[in-house]
């Protein structure tokens, strides 16, 4: 079975940095689009960044220039380097794996999340 395990969350001061990591298992990692989402209480989960099977990244406007997503198809991991953090980045961050076949989403998996808290 597919497992996605996030790590690297924590408490950081405004302006600081954190690096999140997601370790995937139970799947052919290289054929999945991978992404990071975040969610705060009372709001819906939102896309932070996504990286395609070909390595092309997509970012939310709010994190462009500050966050960098990357994947390692040998280690089966996806990372999110977060710089210049501010309190609006405080959320639970979730790793996502998505598999499309002929433009249809066949599988969509989530990790259990890691808390990121940015103090002012």
PDB file of N, CA and C in Angstrom, residues 9-70:
ATOM      1  N   UNK A   9       8.673  19.626   9.757  1.00  0.00           N
ATOM      2  CA  UNK A   9       7.912  20.735  10.292  1.00  0.00           C
ATOM      3  C   UNK A   9       8.408  21.149  11.663  1.00  0.00           C
ATOM      4  N   UNK A  10       7.953  22.305  12.109  1.00  0.00           N
ATOM      5  CA  UNK A  10       8.355  22.796  13.405  1.00  0.00           C
ATOM      6  C   UNK A  10       8.013  24.250  13.592  1.00  0.00           C
ATOM      7  N   UNK A  11       8.608  24.832  14.625  1.00  0.00           N
ATOM      8  CA  UNK A  11       8.401  26.236  14.961  1.00  0.00           C
ATOM      9  C   UNK A  11       9.593  27.049  14.492  1.00  0.00           C
ATOM     10  N   UNK A  12       9.319  28.136  13.792  1.00  0.00           N
ATOM     11  CA  UNK A  12      10.375  28.990  13.278  1.00  0.00           C
ATOM     12  C   UNK A  12       9.932  30.442  13.365  1.00  0.00           C
ATOM     13  N   UNK A  13      10.888  31.340  13.533  1.00  0.00           N
ATOM     14  CA  UNK A  13      10.580  32.759  13.571  1.00  0.00           C
ATOM     15  C   UNK A  13      10.327  33.307  12.181  1.00  0.00           C
ATOM     16  N   UNK A  14       9.562  34.367  12.111  1.00  0.00           N
ATOM     17  CA  UNK A  14       9.321  35.038  10.849  1.00  0.00           C
ATOM     18  C   UNK A  14      10.641  35.405  10.185  1.00  0.00           C
ATOM     19  N   UNK A  15      10.733  35.117   8.895  1.00  0.00           N
ATOM     20  CA  UNK A  15      11.959  35.345   8.156  1.00  0.00           C
ATOM     21  C   UNK A  15      12.866  34.139   8.082  1.00  0.00           C
ATOM     22  N   UNK A  16      12.560  33.118   8.850  1.00  0.00           N
ATOM     23  CA  UNK A  16      13.373  31.924   8.881  1.00  0.00           C
ATOM     24  C   UNK A  16      13.027  30.941   7.785  1.00  0.00           C
ATOM     25  N   UNK A  17      13.663  29.771   7.851  1.00  0.00           N
ATOM     26  CA  UNK A  17      13.513  28.751   6.823  1.00  0.00           C
ATOM     27  C   UNK A  17      13.264  27.387   7.437  1.00  0.00           C
ATOM     28  N   UNK A  18      12.585  26.555   6.679  1.00  0.00           N
ATOM     29  CA  UNK A  18      12.385  25.157   7.013  1.00  0.00           C
ATOM     30  C   UNK A  18      12.443  24.345   5.734  1.00  0.00           C
ATOM     31  N   UNK A  19      12.825  23.092   5.863  1.00  0.00           N
ATOM     32  CA  UNK A  19      12.837  22.185   4.737  1.00  0.00           C
ATOM     33  C   UNK A  19      11.984  20.977   5.079  1.00  0.00           C
ATOM     34  N   UNK A  20      10.904  20.788   4.331  1.00  0.00           N
ATOM     35  CA  UNK A  20      10.025  19.652   4.515  1.00  0.00           C
ATOM     36  C   UNK A  20      10.432  18.527   3.576  1.00  0.00           C
ATOM     37  N   UNK A  21      10.232  17.308   4.032  1.00  0.00           N
ATOM     38  CA  UNK A  21      10.534  16.151   3.219  1.00  0.00           C
ATOM     39  C   UNK A  21       9.379  15.169   3.285  1.00  0.00           C
ATOM     40  N   UNK A  22       9.128  14.492   2.185  1.00  0.00           N
ATOM     41  CA  UNK A  22       8.092  13.475   2.102  1.00  0.00           C
ATOM     42  C   UNK A  22       8.708  12.212   1.530  1.00  0.00           C
ATOM     43  N   UNK A  23       8.638  11.137   2.278  1.00  0.00           N
ATOM     44  CA  UNK A  23       9.149   9.851   1.840  1.00  0.00           C
ATOM     45  C   UNK A  23       7.996   8.980   1.372  1.00  0.00           C
ATOM     46  N   UNK A  24       8.078   8.498   0.146  1.00  0.00           N
ATOM     47  CA  UNK A  24       7.027   7.690  -0.448  1.00  0.00           C
ATOM     48  C   UNK A  24       7.453   6.240  -0.537  1.00  0.00           C
ATOM     49  N   UNK A  25       6.484   5.354  -0.370  1.00  0.00           N
ATOM     50  CA  UNK A  25       6.740   3.932  -0.506  1.00  0.00           C
ATOM     51  C   UNK A  25       5.479   3.246  -1.018  1.00  0.00           C
ATOM     52  N   UNK A  26       5.645   2.045  -1.548  1.00  0.00           N
ATOM     53  CA  UNK A  26       4.508   1.274  -2.019  1.00  0.00           C
ATOM     54  C   UNK A  26       3.961   1.706  -3.364  1.00  0.00           C
ATOM     55  N   UNK A  27       4.756   2.439  -4.137  1.00  0.00           N
ATOM     56  CA  UNK A  27       4.308   2.912  -5.433  1.00  0.00           C
ATOM     57  C   UNK A  27       5.495   3.110  -6.356  1.00  0.00           C
ATOM     58  N   UNK A  28       5.210   3.184  -7.657  1.00  0.00           N
ATOM     59  CA  UNK A  28       6.256   3.527  -8.620  1.00  0.00           C
ATOM     60  C   UNK A  28       6.351   5.045  -8.621  1.00  0.00           C
ATOM     61  N   UNK A  29       7.243   5.552  -7.802  1.00  0.00           N
ATOM     62  CA  UNK A  29       7.303   6.973  -7.489  1.00  0.00           C
ATOM     63  C   UNK A  29       7.432   7.857  -8.726  1.00  0.00           C
ATOM     64  N   UNK A  30       8.246   7.445  -9.669  1.00  0.00           N
ATOM     65  CA  UNK A  30       8.600   8.304 -10.793  1.00  0.00           C
ATOM     66  C   UNK A  30       7.435   8.625 -11.734  1.00  0.00           C
ATOM     67  N   UNK A  31       6.342   7.886 -11.667  1.00  0.00           N
ATOM     68  CA  UNK A  31       5.216   8.127 -12.563  1.00  0.00           C
ATOM     69  C   UNK A  31       4.116   8.980 -11.914  1.00  0.00           C
ATOM     70  N   UNK A  32       4.323   9.388 -10.680  1.00  0.00           N
ATOM     71  CA  UNK A  32       3.348  10.211  -9.969  1.00  0.00           C
ATOM     72  C   UNK A  32       3.731  11.684  -9.979  1.00  0.00           C
ATOM     73  N   UNK A  33       2.739  12.542 -10.206  1.00  0.00           N
ATOM     74  CA  UNK A  33       2.909  13.941  -9.872  1.00  0.00           C
ATOM     75  C   UNK A  33       2.938  14.049  -8.351  1.00  0.00           C
ATOM     76  N   UNK A  34       3.831  14.869  -7.831  1.00  0.00           N
ATOM     77  CA  UNK A  34       3.959  15.042  -6.391  1.00  0.00           C
ATOM     78  C   UNK A  34       3.698  16.497  -6.021  1.00  0.00           C
ATOM     79  N   UNK A  35       3.104  16.689  -4.854  1.00  0.00           N
ATOM     80  CA  UNK A  35       2.794  18.048  -4.457  1.00  0.00           C
ATOM     81  C   UNK A  35       2.773  18.251  -2.958  1.00  0.00           C
ATOM     82  N   UNK A  36       2.780  19.515  -2.590  1.00  0.00           N
ATOM     83  CA  UNK A  36       2.612  19.933  -1.202  1.00  0.00           C
ATOM     84  C   UNK A  36       1.387  20.828  -1.108  1.00  0.00           C
ATOM     85  N   UNK A  37       0.534  20.526  -0.161  1.00  0.00           N
ATOM     86  CA  UNK A  37      -0.635  21.325   0.151  1.00  0.00           C
ATOM     87  C   UNK A  37      -0.568  21.756   1.602  1.00  0.00           C
ATOM     88  N   UNK A  38      -1.345  22.757   1.958  1.00  0.00           N
ATOM     89  CA  UNK A  38      -1.408  23.176   3.348  1.00  0.00           C
ATOM     90  C   UNK A  38      -2.837  23.529   3.726  1.00  0.00           C
ATOM     91  N   UNK A  39      -3.105  23.443   5.014  1.00  0.00           N
ATOM     92  CA  UNK A  39      -4.448  23.689   5.512  1.00  0.00           C
ATOM     93  C   UNK A  39      -4.387  24.284   6.911  1.00  0.00           C
ATOM     94  N   UNK A  40      -5.220  25.292   7.146  1.00  0.00           N
ATOM     95  CA  UNK A  40      -5.374  25.880   8.468  1.00  0.00           C
ATOM     96  C   UNK A  40      -6.790  25.598   8.943  1.00  0.00           C
ATOM     97  N   UNK A  41      -7.026  25.594  10.255  1.00  0.00           N
ATOM     98  CA  UNK A  41      -8.367  25.310  10.757  1.00  0.00           C
ATOM     99  C   UNK A  41      -9.406  26.262  10.181  1.00  0.00           C
ATOM    100  N   UNK A  42     -10.525  25.700   9.739  1.00  0.00           N
ATOM    101  CA  UNK A  42     -11.609  26.500   9.207  1.00  0.00           C
ATOM    102  C   UNK A  42     -11.489  26.858   7.746  1.00  0.00           C
ATOM    103  N   UNK A  43     -10.393  26.452   7.099  1.00  0.00           N
ATOM    104  CA  UNK A  43     -10.212  26.737   5.690  1.00  0.00           C
ATOM    105  C   UNK A  43      -9.911  25.459   4.921  1.00  0.00           C
ATOM    106  N   UNK A  44     -10.172  25.508   3.630  1.00  0.00           N
ATOM    107  CA  UNK A  44      -9.938  24.340   2.797  1.00  0.00           C
ATOM    108  C   UNK A  44      -8.458  24.191   2.469  1.00  0.00           C
ATOM    109  N   UNK A  45      -8.095  22.979   2.157  1.00  0.00           N
ATOM    110  CA  UNK A  45      -6.723  22.692   1.797  1.00  0.00           C
ATOM    111  C   UNK A  45      -6.370  23.375   0.478  1.00  0.00           C
ATOM    112  N   UNK A  46      -5.182  23.959   0.406  1.00  0.00           N
ATOM    113  CA  UNK A  46      -4.772  24.668  -0.783  1.00  0.00           C
ATOM    114  C   UNK A  46      -3.433  24.159  -1.288  1.00  0.00           C
ATOM    115  N   UNK A  47      -3.279  24.228  -2.597  1.00  0.00           N
ATOM    116  CA  UNK A  47      -2.029  23.830  -3.225  1.00  0.00           C
ATOM    117  C   UNK A  47      -0.937  24.828  -2.897  1.00  0.00           C
ATOM    118  N   UNK A  48       0.211  24.323  -2.491  1.00  0.00           N
ATOM    119  CA  UNK A  48       1.394  25.142  -2.271  1.00  0.00           C
ATOM    120  C   UNK A  48       2.341  25.020  -3.457  1.00  0.00           C
ATOM    121  N   UNK A  49       2.664  23.797  -3.822  1.00  0.00           N
ATOM    122  CA  UNK A  49       3.570  23.551  -4.928  1.00  0.00           C
ATOM    123  C   UNK A  49       3.362  22.145  -5.455  1.00  0.00           C
ATOM    124  N   UNK A  50       3.634  21.976  -6.725  1.00  0.00           N
ATOM    125  CA  UNK A  50       3.518  20.669  -7.359  1.00  0.00           C
ATOM    126  C   UNK A  50       4.676  20.490  -8.316  1.00  0.00           C
ATOM    127  N   UNK A  51       5.148  19.268  -8.442  1.00  0.00           N
ATOM    128  CA  UNK A  51       6.177  18.954  -9.408  1.00  0.00           C
ATOM    129  C   UNK A  51       5.717  17.751 -10.222  1.00  0.00           C
ATOM    130  N   UNK A  52       5.782  17.866 -11.532  1.00  0.00           N
ATOM    131  CA  UNK A  52       5.293  16.825 -12.415  1.00  0.00           C
ATOM    132  C   UNK A  52       6.281  15.676 -12.510  1.00  0.00           C
ATOM    133  N   UNK A  53       5.851  14.626 -13.205  1.00  0.00           N
ATOM    134  CA  UNK A  53       6.739  13.494 -13.431  1.00  0.00           C
ATOM    135  C   UNK A  53       7.971  13.891 -14.226  1.00  0.00           C
ATOM    136  N   UNK A  54       7.855  14.959 -15.010  1.00  0.00           N
ATOM    137  CA  UNK A  54       8.968  15.448 -15.802  1.00  0.00           C
ATOM    138  C   UNK A  54       9.822  16.470 -15.060  1.00  0.00           C
ATOM    139  N   UNK A  55       9.436  16.799 -13.836  1.00  0.00           N
ATOM    140  CA  UNK A  55      10.204  17.720 -13.034  1.00  0.00           C
ATOM    141  C   UNK A  55       9.798  19.172 -13.146  1.00  0.00           C
ATOM    142  N   UNK A  56       8.699  19.468 -13.829  1.00  0.00           N
ATOM    143  CA  UNK A  56       8.248  20.841 -13.989  1.00  0.00           C
ATOM    144  C   UNK A  56       7.490  21.295 -12.745  1.00  0.00           C
ATOM    145  N   UNK A  57       7.914  22.396 -12.108  1.00  0.00           N
ATOM    146  CA  UNK A  57       7.261  22.851 -10.877  1.00  0.00           C
ATOM    147  C   UNK A  57       6.144  23.853 -11.126  1.00  0.00           C
ATOM    148  N   UNK A  58       5.186  23.854 -10.229  1.00  0.00           N
ATOM    149  CA  UNK A  58       4.114  24.827 -10.196  1.00  0.00           C
ATOM    150  C   UNK A  58       3.988  25.329  -8.768  1.00  0.00           C
ATOM    151  N   UNK A  59       3.803  26.656  -8.595  1.00  0.00           N
ATOM    152  CA  UNK A  59       3.725  27.245  -7.269  1.00  0.00           C
ATOM    153  C   UNK A  59       2.497  28.118  -7.123  1.00  0.00           C
ATOM    154  N   UNK A  60       1.971  28.155  -5.914  1.00  0.00           N
ATOM    155  CA  UNK A  60       0.969  29.145  -5.593  1.00  0.00           C
ATOM    156  C   UNK A  60       1.605  30.528  -5.630  1.00  0.00           C
ATOM    157  N   UNK A  61       0.834  31.528  -6.030  1.00  0.00           N
ATOM    158  CA  UNK A  61       1.373  32.880  -6.125  1.00  0.00           C
ATOM    159  C   UNK A  61       1.954  33.361  -4.799  1.00  0.00           C
ATOM    160  N   UNK A  62       1.363  32.928  -3.703  1.00  0.00           N
ATOM    161  CA  UNK A  62       1.775  33.396  -2.393  1.00  0.00           C
ATOM    162  C   UNK A  62       3.155  32.901  -1.967  1.00  0.00           C
ATOM    163  N   UNK A  63       3.668  31.873  -2.637  1.00  0.00           N
ATOM    164  CA  UNK A  63       4.961  31.316  -2.241  1.00  0.00           C
ATOM    165  C   UNK A  63       6.014  31.419  -3.331  1.00  0.00           C
ATOM    166  N   UNK A  64       5.660  31.925  -4.500  1.00  0.00           N
ATOM    167  CA  UNK A  64       6.626  32.061  -5.585  1.00  0.00           C
ATOM    168  C   UNK A  64       7.804  32.927  -5.152  1.00  0.00           C
ATOM    169  N   UNK A  65       8.990  32.448  -5.445  1.00  0.00           N
ATOM    170  CA  UNK A  65      10.195  33.160  -5.073  1.00  0.00           C
ATOM    171  C   UNK A  65      10.692  32.852  -3.685  1.00  0.00           C
ATOM    172  N   UNK A  66       9.879  32.192  -2.881  1.00  0.00           N
ATOM    173  CA  UNK A  66      10.269  31.852  -1.513  1.00  0.00           C
ATOM    174  C   UNK A  66      10.420  30.347  -1.300  1.00  0.00           C
ATOM    175  N   UNK A  67       9.572  29.567  -1.950  1.00  0.00           N
ATOM    176  CA  UNK A  67       9.568  28.116  -1.780  1.00  0.00           C
ATOM    177  C   UNK A  67      10.105  27.446  -3.034  1.00  0.00           C
ATOM    178  N   UNK A  68      10.736  26.300  -2.851  1.00  0.00           N
ATOM    179  CA  UNK A  68      11.228  25.505  -3.957  1.00  0.00           C
ATOM    180  C   UNK A  68      10.873  24.046  -3.729  1.00  0.00           C
ATOM    181  N   UNK A  69      10.196  23.451  -4.699  1.00  0.00           N
ATOM    182  CA  UNK A  69       9.859  22.037  -4.626  1.00  0.00           C
ATOM    183  C   UNK A  69      10.841  21.250  -5.488  1.00  0.00           C
ATOM    184  N   UNK A  70      11.203  20.073  -5.030  1.00  0.00           N
ATOM    185  CA  UNK A  70      12.102  19.220  -5.787  1.00  0.00           C
ATOM    186  C   UNK A  70      11.769  17.765  -5.501  1.00  0.00           C
TER     187      UNK A  70
END
